[in-house]
CSV table of C-alpha atoms in Angstrom, one decimal:
chain,number,residue,atom,x,y,z
A,1448,UNK,CA,33.9,-11.4,37.9
A,1449,UNK,CA,30.6,-12.8,36.2
A,1450,UNK,CA,28.6,-11.9,39.5
A,1451,UNK,CA,30.0,-8.5,39.4
A,1452,UNK,CA,28.8,-7.7,35.8
A,1453,UNK,CA,25.6,-9.0,36.3
A,1454,UNK,CA,24.8,-6.9,39.5
A,1455,UNK,CA,26.2,-4.1,37.6
A,1456,UNK,CA,23.9,-4.9,34.6
A,1457,UNK,CA,20.6,-5.3,36.9
A,1458,UNK,CA,21.6,-1.9,38.4
A,1459,UNK,CA,21.8,-0.1,35.2
A,1460,UNK,CA,18.5,-1.5,34.1
A,1461,UNK,CA,16.8,-0.2,37.6
A,1462,UNK,CA,17.9,3.0,37.2
A,1463,UNK,CA,17.0,3.2,33.5
A,1464,UNK,CA,13.5,2.4,34.5
A,1465,UNK,CA,13.1,4.4,37.7
A,1466,UNK,CA,10.7,7.5,37.9
A,1467,UNK,CA,8.4,5.5,35.5
A,1468,UNK,CA,6.7,3.0,37.4
A,1469,UNK,CA,3.8,2.4,34.7
A,1470,UNK,CA,6.3,1.1,32.3
A,1471,UNK,CA,7.3,-2.8,32.4
A,1472,UNK,CA,9.1,-5.0,29.8
A,1473,UNK,CA,7.6,-8.2,28.6
A,1474,UNK,CA,8.8,-11.6,30.5
A,1475,UNK,CA,9.6,-14.7,28.2
A,1476,UNK,CA,9.4,-18.5,28.4
A,1477,UNK,CA,10.9,-20.8,26.6
A,1478,UNK,CA,13.7,-20.3,24.1
A,1479,UNK,CA,14.3,-20.1,20.6
A,1480,UNK,CA,11.6,-20.6,18.0
A,1481,UNK,CA,9.5,-21.5,21.0
A,1482,UNK,CA,9.8,-18.5,23.0
A,1483,UNK,CA,6.7,-16.8,24.1
A,1484,UNK,CA,6.5,-13.1,25.3
A,1485,UNK,CA,4.2,-11.9,28.0
A,1486,UNK,CA,3.3,-8.8,29.1
A,1487,UNK,CA,1.5,-7.9,32.6
A,1488,UNK,CA,-1.0,-5.7,32.5
A,1489,UNK,CA,-0.7,-2.6,34.8
A,1490,UNK,CA,-3.5,-0.2,36.2
A,1491,UNK,CA,-4.2,2.2,33.4
A,1492,UNK,CA,-3.1,0.0,30.5
A,1493,UNK,CA,-5.2,-0.3,27.4
A,1494,UNK,CA,-4.5,-3.2,24.7
A,1495,UNK,CA,-4.4,-0.4,22.2
A,1496,UNK,CA,-1.5,1.4,23.9
A,1497,UNK,CA,0.2,-2.0,24.8
A,1498,UNK,CA,0.2,-2.9,21.1
A,1499,UNK,CA,1.3,0.5,20.4
A,1500,UNK,CA,4.1,0.6,22.7
A,1501,UNK,CA,5.5,-3.0,21.3
A,1502,UNK,CA,4.8,-2.5,17.5
A,1503,UNK,CA,1.9,-4.7,17.4
A,1504,UNK,CA,-1.7,-4.8,15.8
A,1505,UNK,CA,-4.0,-4.6,18.7
A,1506,UNK,CA,-6.4,-7.3,17.0
A,1507,UNK,CA,-3.5,-9.8,16.5
A,1508,UNK,CA,-2.7,-9.3,20.5
A,1509,UNK,CA,-6.5,-9.8,21.0
A,1510,UNK,CA,-6.4,-13.0,18.7
A,1511,UNK,CA,-3.5,-14.4,20.4
A,1512,UNK,CA,-4.8,-14.2,23.7
A,1513,UNK,CA,-8.3,-15.4,22.7
A,1514,UNK,CA,-9.9,-11.9,23.8
A,1515,UNK,CA,-13.5,-11.1,23.0
A,1516,UNK,CA,-13.1,-7.4,23.4
A,1517,UNK,CA,-9.9,-5.4,23.0
A,1518,UNK,CA,-11.7,-3.1,26.2
A,1519,UNK,CA,-11.6,-6.1,28.5
A,1520,UNK,CA,-8.3,-6.6,30.2
A,1521,UNK,CA,-7.3,-6.1,33.9
A,1522,UNK,CA,-4.7,-5.2,35.8
A,1523,UNK,CA,-2.6,-8.1,36.6
A,1524,UNK,CA,-3.4,-10.2,33.5
A,1525,UNK,CA,-0.7,-11.4,31.5
A,1526,UNK,CA,-0.7,-11.2,27.8
A,1527,UNK,CA,1.1,-13.2,24.9
A,1528,UNK,CA,2.7,-10.6,22.8
A,1529,UNK,CA,3.8,-13.0,19.8
A,1530,UNK,CA,1.6,-15.7,17.8
A,1531,UNK,CA,1.6,-19.1,18.8
A,1532,UNK,CA,3.8,-21.6,16.2
A,1533,UNK,CA,2.5,-22.4,13.4
A,1534,UNK,CA,-0.6,-24.2,13.1
A,1535,UNK,CA,-1.0,-23.6,16.9
A,1536,UNK,CA,-3.8,-21.6,18.6
A,1537,UNK,CA,-3.3,-19.8,22.1
A,1538,UNK,CA,-5.3,-21.1,24.9
A,1539,UNK,CA,-5.2,-17.9,26.5
A,1540,UNK,CA,-3.1,-19.3,29.9
A,1541,UNK,CA,-0.1,-17.5,30.6
A,1542,UNK,CA,2.9,-19.4,31.9
A,1543,UNK,CA,4.4,-17.9,35.2
A,1544,UNK,CA,7.4,-15.3,34.8
A,1545,UNK,CA,10.8,-16.6,34.3
A,1546,UNK,CA,13.0,-13.5,34.6
A,1547,UNK,CA,13.0,-10.4,32.3
A,1548,UNK,CA,13.8,-10.2,28.7
A,1549,UNK,CA,14.0,-8.2,25.5
A,1550,UNK,CA,10.9,-6.9,24.1
A,1551,UNK,CA,9.1,-9.0,21.6
A,1552,UNK,CA,10.2,-8.5,17.9
A,1553,UNK,CA,7.8,-6.6,15.8
A,1554,UNK,CA,6.0,-8.0,12.9
A,1555,UNK,CA,8.7,-6.7,10.6
A,1556,UNK,CA,11.2,-8.9,12.5
A,1557,UNK,CA,13.3,-5.9,14.3
A,1558,UNK,CA,13.2,-5.9,18.0
A,1559,UNK,CA,10.3,-3.4,19.2
A,1560,UNK,CA,11.7,-0.9,21.9
A,1561,UNK,CA,8.4,0.2,22.9
A,1562,UNK,CA,9.7,4.0,22.9
A,1563,UNK,CA,12.7,6.0,22.3
A,1564,UNK,CA,15.2,6.8,25.0
A,1565,UNK,CA,13.9,9.5,27.2
A,1566,UNK,CA,15.6,12.7,26.5
A,1567,UNK,CA,16.7,12.0,22.7
A,1568,UNK,CA,16.2,15.3,20.4
A,1569,UNK,CA,14.3,14.1,17.6
A,1570,UNK,CA,14.3,17.3,16.0
A,1571,UNK,CA,15.5,18.0,12.6
A,1572,UNK,CA,16.8,21.3,10.6
A,1573,UNK,CA,13.6,21.6,8.8
A,1574,UNK,CA,14.6,19.8,5.6
A,1575,UNK,CA,11.7,19.1,3.3
A,1576,UNK,CA,9.6,15.9,3.5
A,1577,UNK,CA,10.4,13.2,0.5
A,1578,UNK,CA,8.0,13.4,-2.7
A,1579,UNK,CA,4.7,12.6,-1.9
A,1580,UNK,CA,3.5,9.2,-3.1
A,1581,UNK,CA,0.1,7.6,-3.7
A,1582,UNK,CA,-1.5,6.3,-0.2
A,1583,UNK,CA,-3.4,3.4,-0.6
A,1584,UNK,CA,-7.3,3.8,-0.9
A,1585,UNK,CA,-9.3,5.0,2.1
A,1586,UNK,CA,-12.5,6.2,2.7
A,1587,UNK,CA,-11.5,8.5,5.5
A,1588,UNK,CA,-11.1,12.3,4.8
A,1589,UNK,CA,-8.2,13.2,6.6
A,1590,UNK,CA,-6.8,16.4,7.9
A,1591,UNK,CA,-4.0,17.9,9.3
A,1592,UNK,CA,-4.1,17.9,13.0
A,1593,UNK,CA,-2.1,21.4,13.5
A,1594,UNK,CA,-0.9,23.9,11.1
A,1595,UNK,CA,2.9,24.3,11.2
A,1596,UNK,CA,6.2,23.0,9.6
A,1597,UNK,CA,7.4,19.7,9.4
A,1598,UNK,CA,10.4,19.4,10.8
A,1599,UNK,CA,10.7,16.0,11.1
A,1600,UNK,CA,10.0,13.3,8.3
A,1601,UNK,CA,8.7,9.7,8.4
A,1602,UNK,CA,11.5,7.3,8.9
A,1603,UNK,CA,10.4,3.8,9.5
A,1604,UNK,CA,13.8,2.7,11.0
A,1605,UNK,CA,14.4,5.3,13.2
A,1606,UNK,CA,13.0,5.9,16.7
A,1607,UNK,CA,9.1,6.8,16.8
A,1608,UNK,CA,7.7,6.3,13.5
A,1609,UNK,CA,6.0,9.4,12.8
A,1610,UNK,CA,6.1,13.1,11.7
A,1611,UNK,CA,6.9,16.2,13.9
A,1612,UNK,CA,5.1,19.3,13.4
A,1613,UNK,CA,6.4,22.4,14.8
A,1614,UNK,CA,4.1,25.3,16.2
A,1615,UNK,CA,3.7,27.3,19.4
A,1616,UNK,CA,3.1,26.3,22.8
A,1617,UNK,CA,-0.7,25.9,23.5
A,1618,UNK,CA,-1.5,25.4,19.8
A,1619,UNK,CA,-5.0,23.3,19.5
A,1620,UNK,CA,-4.1,19.9,18.5
A,1621,UNK,CA,-7.1,18.7,16.4
A,1622,UNK,CA,-8.6,14.9,15.7
A,1623,UNK,CA,-7.2,13.9,11.9
A,1624,UNK,CA,-10.6,12.5,11.3
A,1625,UNK,CA,-13.7,11.1,13.5
A,1626,UNK,CA,-13.4,8.4,15.5
A,1627,UNK,CA,-12.9,7.1,19.2
A,1628,UNK,CA,-10.3,7.8,21.7
A,1629,UNK,CA,-9.0,4.5,22.9
A,1630,UNK,CA,-6.3,6.0,24.7
A,1631,UNK,CA,-5.5,9.2,26.7
A,1632,UNK,CA,-2.7,9.5,29.2
A,1633,UNK,CA,1.2,9.8,30.1
A,1634,UNK,CA,2.2,6.1,30.8
A,1635,UNK,CA,3.9,5.3,27.3
A,1636,UNK,CA,7.4,6.9,27.7
A,1637,UNK,CA,8.8,9.2,25.3
A,1638,UNK,CA,5.4,10.4,23.9
A,1639,UNK,CA,4.7,13.0,27.2
A,1640,UNK,CA,0.8,13.2,27.1
A,1641,UNK,CA,-0.5,11.1,24.4
A,1642,UNK,CA,-3.9,10.6,22.8
A,1643,UNK,CA,-4.8,7.7,20.5
A,1644,UNK,CA,-7.8,7.5,18.2
A,1645,UNK,CA,-9.2,4.6,16.6
A,1646,UNK,CA,-11.0,5.7,13.2
A,1647,UNK,CA,-12.3,2.1,11.8
A,1648,UNK,CA,-11.1,-1.3,12.1
A,1649,UNK,CA,-7.9,-0.5,10.1
A,1650,UNK,CA,-6.5,3.0,11.2
A,1651,UNK,CA,-5.2,4.4,14.2
A,1652,UNK,CA,-3.6,8.1,14.8
A,1653,UNK,CA,-1.7,9.2,17.8
A,1654,UNK,CA,-0.7,12.4,18.9
A,1655,UNK,CA,2.3,13.1,21.1
A,1656,UNK,CA,4.2,15.6,23.3
A,1657,UNK,CA,0.8,17.6,24.4
A,1658,UNK,CA,1.0,20.2,26.9
A,1659,UNK,CA,-2.9,19.5,27.7
A,1660,UNK,CA,-5.2,16.4,27.0
A,1661,UNK,CA,-9.0,17.5,26.3
A,1662,UNK,CA,-10.3,14.3,25.7
A,1663,UNK,CA,-10.9,11.0,27.7
A,1664,UNK,CA,-10.9,7.4,26.3
A,1665,UNK,CA,-13.7,6.1,25.3
A,1666,UNK,CA,-15.1,9.6,24.0
A,1667,UNK,CA,-16.3,10.2,20.4
A,1668,UNK,CA,-14.7,12.8,18.4
A,1669,UNK,CA,-15.2,14.6,15.0
A,1670,UNK,CA,-12.8,15.5,12.5
A,1671,UNK,CA,-10.9,18.8,13.5
A,1672,UNK,CA,-12.2,18.6,17.2
A,1673,UNK,CA,-9.7,19.7,19.5
A,1674,UNK,CA,-8.2,17.1,21.5
A,1675,UNK,CA,-5.0,18.4,23.1
A,1676,UNK,CA,-2.9,21.6,23.3
A,1677,UNK,CA,0.7,21.4,22.1
A,1678,UNK,CA,3.5,21.1,24.3
A,1679,UNK,CA,7.2,20.1,24.2
A,1680,UNK,CA,9.0,16.7,23.1
A,1681,UNK,CA,11.9,14.9,25.4
A,1682,UNK,CA,14.6,17.5,25.4
A,1683,UNK,CA,13.1,19.7,22.6
A,1684,UNK,CA,13.4,23.8,23.1
A,1685,UNK,CA,10.5,24.3,20.3
A,1686,UNK,CA,6.8,23.2,20.8
A,1687,UNK,CA,5.9,20.4,18.5
A,1688,UNK,CA,3.2,17.7,18.1
A,1689,UNK,CA,4.5,14.2,17.4
A,1690,UNK,CA,1.9,12.5,15.0
A,1691,UNK,CA,1.8,8.8,14.1
A,1692,UNK,CA,-0.7,6.9,11.7
A,1693,UNK,CA,-1.0,3.1,11.7
A,1694,UNK,CA,-2.8,1.2,8.8
A,1695,UNK,CA,-3.3,-2.2,10.1
A,1696,UNK,CA,-1.1,-1.8,13.0
A,1697,UNK,CA,1.9,-1.0,10.9
A,1698,UNK,CA,3.2,2.5,11.0
A,1699,UNK,CA,2.8,4.7,7.7
A,1700,UNK,CA,3.9,8.1,6.2
A,1701,UNK,CA,1.1,10.4,7.3
A,1702,UNK,CA,2.3,12.8,4.7
A,1703,UNK,CA,1.0,10.2,2.1
A,1704,UNK,CA,-2.5,10.5,3.5
A,1705,UNK,CA,-2.8,14.0,4.7
A,1706,UNK,CA,-4.1,16.9,2.1
A,1707,UNK,CA,-1.4,18.6,0.4
A,1708,UNK,CA,-0.1,21.8,1.8
A,1709,UNK,CA,-0.3,24.8,-0.3
A,1710,UNK,CA,2.2,26.9,2.2
A,1711,UNK,CA,4.7,25.5,5.3
């Protein structure tokens, strides 16, 4: 009976991952407090996208793997996705795979799922956002990536941790601030065509659900520059933009940083 249950579980996992060959779960070695999670780099992966997917700060991942540059990873490389034991230091060497495992815990202690389930309808009924709170001081001059109604507010514990702004299919999506494109592609499940921009050593923004991307990795962009065209999220019947902002690798409420809107 246990064998049949195991075979059924393996089949379910295989089906759930079918159709997305660019995604792979981390493996792990060890157990308990000594467990080490590893991710095998796939073609087209970037350190920024891997870190984003697993709720980590790319600088931490680089440090745990002794990477001199976050741009220098290669297909087949195995990256450690959790810190060494207290007082320890990662040697950069990665142990062999020992079977599949659950994604590593995020820095908040919650398991990082990498993405929401494909097809989940993340729309809301257009409820107003909670009262604005003062954002930490920043030298960045932020701008709204697109005009439109915010139909999904920031929820730290619920699925993708950003906001959704409704608009019209093909609307221009603009960079919220100047920076460098560190990811442009569709390999992160649940985000569709996605752009990630690094603005400085602390801030990253992401723009998902796009119909078409208009910038490539490594490209420098200006505040307000068109980077994509609005498309549809998974299972959605209205076009929209999924927008995330991360500070030191942690998701934060973009509304706290963006200028206050006079109209919705």
